[in-house]
C-alpha positions as protocol buffer text, in pm:
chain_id: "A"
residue {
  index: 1
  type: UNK
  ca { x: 1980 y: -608 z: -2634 }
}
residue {
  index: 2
  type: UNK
  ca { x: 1726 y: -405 z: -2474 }
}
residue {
  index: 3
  type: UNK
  ca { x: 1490 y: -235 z: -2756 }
}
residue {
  index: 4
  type: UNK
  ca { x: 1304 y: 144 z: -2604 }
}
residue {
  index: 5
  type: UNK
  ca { x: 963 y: -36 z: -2647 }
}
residue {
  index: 6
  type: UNK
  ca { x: 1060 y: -292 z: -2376 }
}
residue {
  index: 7
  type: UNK
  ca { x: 1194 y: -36 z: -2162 }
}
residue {
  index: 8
  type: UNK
  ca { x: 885 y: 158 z: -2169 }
}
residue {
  index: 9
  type: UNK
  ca { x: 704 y: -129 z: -2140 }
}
residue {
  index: 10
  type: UNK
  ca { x: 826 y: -218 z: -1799 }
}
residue {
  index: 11
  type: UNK
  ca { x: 815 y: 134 z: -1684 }
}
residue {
  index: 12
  type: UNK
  ca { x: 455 y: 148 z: -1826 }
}
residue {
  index: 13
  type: UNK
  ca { x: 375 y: -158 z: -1596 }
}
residue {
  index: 14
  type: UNK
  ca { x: 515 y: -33 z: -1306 }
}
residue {
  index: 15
  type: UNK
  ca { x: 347 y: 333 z: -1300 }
}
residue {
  index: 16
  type: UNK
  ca { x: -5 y: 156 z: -1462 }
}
residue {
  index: 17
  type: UNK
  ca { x: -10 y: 59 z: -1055 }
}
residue {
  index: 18
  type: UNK
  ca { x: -146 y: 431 z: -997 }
}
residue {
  index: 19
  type: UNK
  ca { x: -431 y: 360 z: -1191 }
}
residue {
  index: 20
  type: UNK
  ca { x: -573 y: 284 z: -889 }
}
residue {
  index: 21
  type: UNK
  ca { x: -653 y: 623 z: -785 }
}
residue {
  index: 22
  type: UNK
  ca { x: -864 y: 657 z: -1105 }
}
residue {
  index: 23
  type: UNK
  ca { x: -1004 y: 289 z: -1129 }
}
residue {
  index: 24
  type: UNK
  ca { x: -1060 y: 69 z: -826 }
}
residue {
  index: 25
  type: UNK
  ca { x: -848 y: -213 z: -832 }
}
residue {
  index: 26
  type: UNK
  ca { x: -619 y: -80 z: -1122 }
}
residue {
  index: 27
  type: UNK
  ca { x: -319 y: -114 z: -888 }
}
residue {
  index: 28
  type: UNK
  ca { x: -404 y: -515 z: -1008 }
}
residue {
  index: 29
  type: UNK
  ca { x: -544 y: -463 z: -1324 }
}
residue {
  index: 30
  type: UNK
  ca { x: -298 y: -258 z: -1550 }
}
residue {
  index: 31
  type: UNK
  ca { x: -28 y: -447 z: -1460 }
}
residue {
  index: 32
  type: UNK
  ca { x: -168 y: -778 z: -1549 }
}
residue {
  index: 33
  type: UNK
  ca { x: -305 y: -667 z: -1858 }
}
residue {
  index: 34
  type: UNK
  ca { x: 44 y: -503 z: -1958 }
}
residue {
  index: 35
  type: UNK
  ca { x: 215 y: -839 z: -1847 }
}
residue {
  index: 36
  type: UNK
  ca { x: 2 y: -1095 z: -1959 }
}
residue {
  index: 37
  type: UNK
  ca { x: -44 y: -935 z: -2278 }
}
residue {
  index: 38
  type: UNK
  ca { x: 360 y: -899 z: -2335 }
}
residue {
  index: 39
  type: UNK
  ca { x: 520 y: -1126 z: -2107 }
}
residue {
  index: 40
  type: UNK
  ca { x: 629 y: -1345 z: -2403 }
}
residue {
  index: 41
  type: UNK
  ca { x: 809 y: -1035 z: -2587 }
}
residue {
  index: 42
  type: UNK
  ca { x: 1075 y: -1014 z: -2364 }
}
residue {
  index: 43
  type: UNK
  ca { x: 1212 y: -1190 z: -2020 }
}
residue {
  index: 44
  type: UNK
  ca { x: 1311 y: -820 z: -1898 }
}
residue {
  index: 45
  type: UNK
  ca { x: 923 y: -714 z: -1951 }
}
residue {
  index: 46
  type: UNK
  ca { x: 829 y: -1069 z: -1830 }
}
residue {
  index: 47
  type: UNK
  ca { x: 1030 y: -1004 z: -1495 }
}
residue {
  index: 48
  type: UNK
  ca { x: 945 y: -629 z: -1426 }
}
residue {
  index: 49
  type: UNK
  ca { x: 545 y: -730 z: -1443 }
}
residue {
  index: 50
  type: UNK
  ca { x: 571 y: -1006 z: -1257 }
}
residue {
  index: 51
  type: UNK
  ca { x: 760 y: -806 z: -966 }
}
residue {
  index: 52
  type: UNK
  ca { x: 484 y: -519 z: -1015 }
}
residue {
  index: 53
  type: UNK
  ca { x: 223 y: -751 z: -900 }
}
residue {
  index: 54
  type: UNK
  ca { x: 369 y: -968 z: -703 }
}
residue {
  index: 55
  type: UNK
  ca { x: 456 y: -638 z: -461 }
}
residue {
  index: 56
  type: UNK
  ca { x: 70 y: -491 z: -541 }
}
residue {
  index: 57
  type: UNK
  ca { x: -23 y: -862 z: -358 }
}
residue {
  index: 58
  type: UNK
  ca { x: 269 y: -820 z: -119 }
}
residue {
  index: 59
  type: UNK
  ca { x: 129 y: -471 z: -17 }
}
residue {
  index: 60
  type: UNK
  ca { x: -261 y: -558 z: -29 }
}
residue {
  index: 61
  type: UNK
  ca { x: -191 y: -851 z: 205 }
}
residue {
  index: 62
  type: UNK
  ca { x: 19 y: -573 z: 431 }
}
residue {
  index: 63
  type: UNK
  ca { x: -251 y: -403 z: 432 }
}
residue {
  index: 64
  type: UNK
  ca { x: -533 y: -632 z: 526 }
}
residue {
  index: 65
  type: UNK
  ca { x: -283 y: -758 z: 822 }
}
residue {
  index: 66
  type: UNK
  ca { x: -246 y: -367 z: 949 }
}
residue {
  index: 67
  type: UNK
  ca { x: -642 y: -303 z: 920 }
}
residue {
  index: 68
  type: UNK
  ca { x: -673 y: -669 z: 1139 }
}
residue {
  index: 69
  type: UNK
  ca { x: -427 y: -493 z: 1357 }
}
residue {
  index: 70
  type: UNK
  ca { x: -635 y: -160 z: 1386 }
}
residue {
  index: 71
  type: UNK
  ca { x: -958 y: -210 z: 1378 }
}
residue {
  index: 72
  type: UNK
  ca { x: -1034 y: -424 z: 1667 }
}
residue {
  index: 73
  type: UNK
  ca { x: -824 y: -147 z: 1856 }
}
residue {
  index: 74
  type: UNK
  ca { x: -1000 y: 123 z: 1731 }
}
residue {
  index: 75
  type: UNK
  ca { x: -1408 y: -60 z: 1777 }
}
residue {
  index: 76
  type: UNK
  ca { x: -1220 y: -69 z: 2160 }
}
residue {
  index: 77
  type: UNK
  ca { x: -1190 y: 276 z: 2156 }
}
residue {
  index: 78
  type: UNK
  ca { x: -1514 y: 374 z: 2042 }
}
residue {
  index: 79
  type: UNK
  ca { x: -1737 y: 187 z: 2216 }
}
residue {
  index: 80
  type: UNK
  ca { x: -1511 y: 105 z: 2527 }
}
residue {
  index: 81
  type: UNK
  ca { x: -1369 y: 476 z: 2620 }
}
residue {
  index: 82
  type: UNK
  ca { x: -1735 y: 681 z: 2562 }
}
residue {
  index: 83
  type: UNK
  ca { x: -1587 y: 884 z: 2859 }
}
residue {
  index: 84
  type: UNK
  ca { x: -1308 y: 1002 z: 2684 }
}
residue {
  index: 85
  type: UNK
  ca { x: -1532 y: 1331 z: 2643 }
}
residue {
  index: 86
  type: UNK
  ca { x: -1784 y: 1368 z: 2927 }
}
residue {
  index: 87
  type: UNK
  ca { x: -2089 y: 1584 z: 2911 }
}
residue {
  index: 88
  type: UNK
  ca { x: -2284 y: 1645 z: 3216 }
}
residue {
  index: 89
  type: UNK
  ca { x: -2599 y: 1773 z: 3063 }
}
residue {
  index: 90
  type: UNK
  ca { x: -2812 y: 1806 z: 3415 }
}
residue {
  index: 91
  type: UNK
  ca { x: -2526 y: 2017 z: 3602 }
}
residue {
  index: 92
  type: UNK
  ca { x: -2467 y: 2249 z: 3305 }
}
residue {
  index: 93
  type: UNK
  ca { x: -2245 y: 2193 z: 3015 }
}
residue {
  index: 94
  type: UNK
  ca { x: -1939 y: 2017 z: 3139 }
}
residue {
  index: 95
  type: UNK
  ca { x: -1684 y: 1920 z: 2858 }
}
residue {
  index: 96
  type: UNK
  ca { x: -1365 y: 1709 z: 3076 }
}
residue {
  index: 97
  type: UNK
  ca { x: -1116 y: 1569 z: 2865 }
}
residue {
  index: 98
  type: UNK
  ca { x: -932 y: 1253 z: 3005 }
}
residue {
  index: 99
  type: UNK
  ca { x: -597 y: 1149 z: 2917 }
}
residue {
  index: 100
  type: UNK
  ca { x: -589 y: 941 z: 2585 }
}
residue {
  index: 101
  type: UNK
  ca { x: -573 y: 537 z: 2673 }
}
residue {
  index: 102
  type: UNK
  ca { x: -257 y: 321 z: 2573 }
}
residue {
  index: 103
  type: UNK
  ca { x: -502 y: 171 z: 2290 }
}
residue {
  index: 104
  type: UNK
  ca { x: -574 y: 475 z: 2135 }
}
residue {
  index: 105
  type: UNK
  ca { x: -209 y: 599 z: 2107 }
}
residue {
  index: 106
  type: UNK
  ca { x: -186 y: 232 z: 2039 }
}
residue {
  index: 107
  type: UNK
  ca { x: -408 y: 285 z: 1723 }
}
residue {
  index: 108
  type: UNK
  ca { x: -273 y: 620 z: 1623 }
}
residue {
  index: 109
  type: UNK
  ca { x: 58 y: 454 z: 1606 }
}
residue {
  index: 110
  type: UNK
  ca { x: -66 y: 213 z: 1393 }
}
residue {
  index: 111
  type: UNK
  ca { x: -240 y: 456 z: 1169 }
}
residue {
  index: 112
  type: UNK
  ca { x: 95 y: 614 z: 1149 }
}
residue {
  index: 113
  type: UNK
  ca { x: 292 y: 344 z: 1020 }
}
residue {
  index: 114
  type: UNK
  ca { x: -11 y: 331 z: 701 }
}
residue {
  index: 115
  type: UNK
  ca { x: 59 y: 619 z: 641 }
}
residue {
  index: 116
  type: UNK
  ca { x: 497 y: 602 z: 612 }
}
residue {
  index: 117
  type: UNK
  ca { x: 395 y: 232 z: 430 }
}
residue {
  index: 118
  type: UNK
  ca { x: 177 y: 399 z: 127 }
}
residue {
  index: 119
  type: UNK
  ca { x: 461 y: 748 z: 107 }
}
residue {
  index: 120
  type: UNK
  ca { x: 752 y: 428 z: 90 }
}
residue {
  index: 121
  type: UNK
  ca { x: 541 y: 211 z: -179 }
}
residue {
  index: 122
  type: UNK
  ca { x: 521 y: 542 z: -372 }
}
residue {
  index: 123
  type: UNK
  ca { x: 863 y: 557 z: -369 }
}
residue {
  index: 124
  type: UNK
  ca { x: 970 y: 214 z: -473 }
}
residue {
  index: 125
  type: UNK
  ca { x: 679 y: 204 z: -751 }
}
residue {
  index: 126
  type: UNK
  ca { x: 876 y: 491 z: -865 }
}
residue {
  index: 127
  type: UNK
  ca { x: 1212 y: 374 z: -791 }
}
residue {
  index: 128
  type: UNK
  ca { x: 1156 y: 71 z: -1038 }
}
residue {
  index: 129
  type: UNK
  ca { x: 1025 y: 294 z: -1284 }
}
residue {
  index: 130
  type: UNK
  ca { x: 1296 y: 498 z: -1302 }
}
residue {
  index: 131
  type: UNK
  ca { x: 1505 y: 130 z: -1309 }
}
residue {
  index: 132
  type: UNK
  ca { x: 1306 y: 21 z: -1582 }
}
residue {
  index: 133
  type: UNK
  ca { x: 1343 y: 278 z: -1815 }
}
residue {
  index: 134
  type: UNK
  ca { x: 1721 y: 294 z: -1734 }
}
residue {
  index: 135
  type: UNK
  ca { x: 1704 y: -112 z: -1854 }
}
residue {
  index: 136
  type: UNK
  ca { x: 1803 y: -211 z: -1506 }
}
residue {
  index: 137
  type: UNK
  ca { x: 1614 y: -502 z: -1312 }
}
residue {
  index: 138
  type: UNK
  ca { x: 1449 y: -388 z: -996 }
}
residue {
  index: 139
  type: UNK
  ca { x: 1372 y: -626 z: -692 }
}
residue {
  index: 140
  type: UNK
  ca { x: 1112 y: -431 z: -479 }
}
residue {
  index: 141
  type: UNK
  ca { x: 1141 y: -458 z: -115 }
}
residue {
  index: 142
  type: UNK
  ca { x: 917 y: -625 z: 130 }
}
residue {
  index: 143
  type: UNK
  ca { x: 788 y: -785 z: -180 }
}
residue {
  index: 144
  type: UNK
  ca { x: 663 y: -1136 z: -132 }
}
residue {
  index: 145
  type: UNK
  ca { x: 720 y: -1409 z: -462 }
}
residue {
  index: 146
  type: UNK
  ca { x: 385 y: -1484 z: -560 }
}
residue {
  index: 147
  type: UNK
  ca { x: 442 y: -1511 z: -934 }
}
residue {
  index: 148
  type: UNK
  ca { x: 771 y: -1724 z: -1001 }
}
C-alpha cells in the first residue's frame, strides 16, 4: 500500500527537475538527492527517481546531439553567407537582401524542433507528476535506461 509521503515523494522528484531554472544543473541534482536519499523507502519512489533521471540524461544527451546538429550549420551561415545583407558603402547606402540559403532554413528548422522538444519535456515532467501523485507508475517517453 501506497502511504501520501511516497506519493509526494515521487511527485517531489519529478517537479525538483525545474530546479534547473533556479540552480544550474538542478534538473540532475534534486532528483538524485531525493532518490538516493529515499530510494530504499519504497520500490515505487525507487522507480519514479530513477525514471526522472534517467530521462534528464536521455534529454541532455538529445540535446548535445541537436546542438552537434546546429552549430556547425549555423558557424556556415555566419561566416559563409556574409552577403546575405550587402552594404555598398562607396555607391551610397545599399541594403539588398538575398534569398535565405537551404542551411539557414536548414538551421531554423532545427532550432524549431528545440524548441517543440523542451514545450514536450515540460509536459511529460508534468505528466508523471500528476502520475505520481495519483500512485500510478509513469514510463517517460524517448527516455533512454541508464539507471536499471
Amino acid at each position: 500500500m501506497l502511504t501520501n509521503h511516497q506519493k509526494n515523494l515521487a511527485t517531489i522528484i519529478h517537479l525538483s527537475t525545474f530546479s534547473r531554472f533556479i540552480i544550474p544543473f538542478g534538473n540532475f541534482i534534486g532528483p538524485i538527492v531525493l532518490w538516493l536519499t529515499n530510494k530504499e523507502k519504497s520500490d515505487f519512489i525507487d522507480t519514479h527517481g530513477k525514471q526522472a533521471i534517467n530521462f534528464q540524461i536521455s534529454i541532455l544527451l538529445y540535446t548535445m546531439i541537436l546542438g552537434l546538429l546546429f552549430v556547425p550549420f549555423f558557424l556556415f551561415i555566419v561566416f559563409s553567407h556574409l552577403d546575405f545583407f550587402e552594404i555598398n558603402t562607396f555607391d551610397g547606402l545599399h541594403i539588398s537582401l538575398n534569398e535565405p540559403s537551404p542551411l539557414f532554413i536548414l538551421g531554423g528548422s532545427l532550432g524549431f524542433v528545440a524548441v517543440i522538444g523542451f514545450i514536450l519535456e515540460i509536459i511529460f515532467i508534468i505528466n508523471a507528476s500528476i502520475k505520481a501523485k495519483d500512485g500510478e507508475f509513469y514510463q517517460y517517453p524517448f527516455s533512454i535506461n541508464f539507471i536499471k
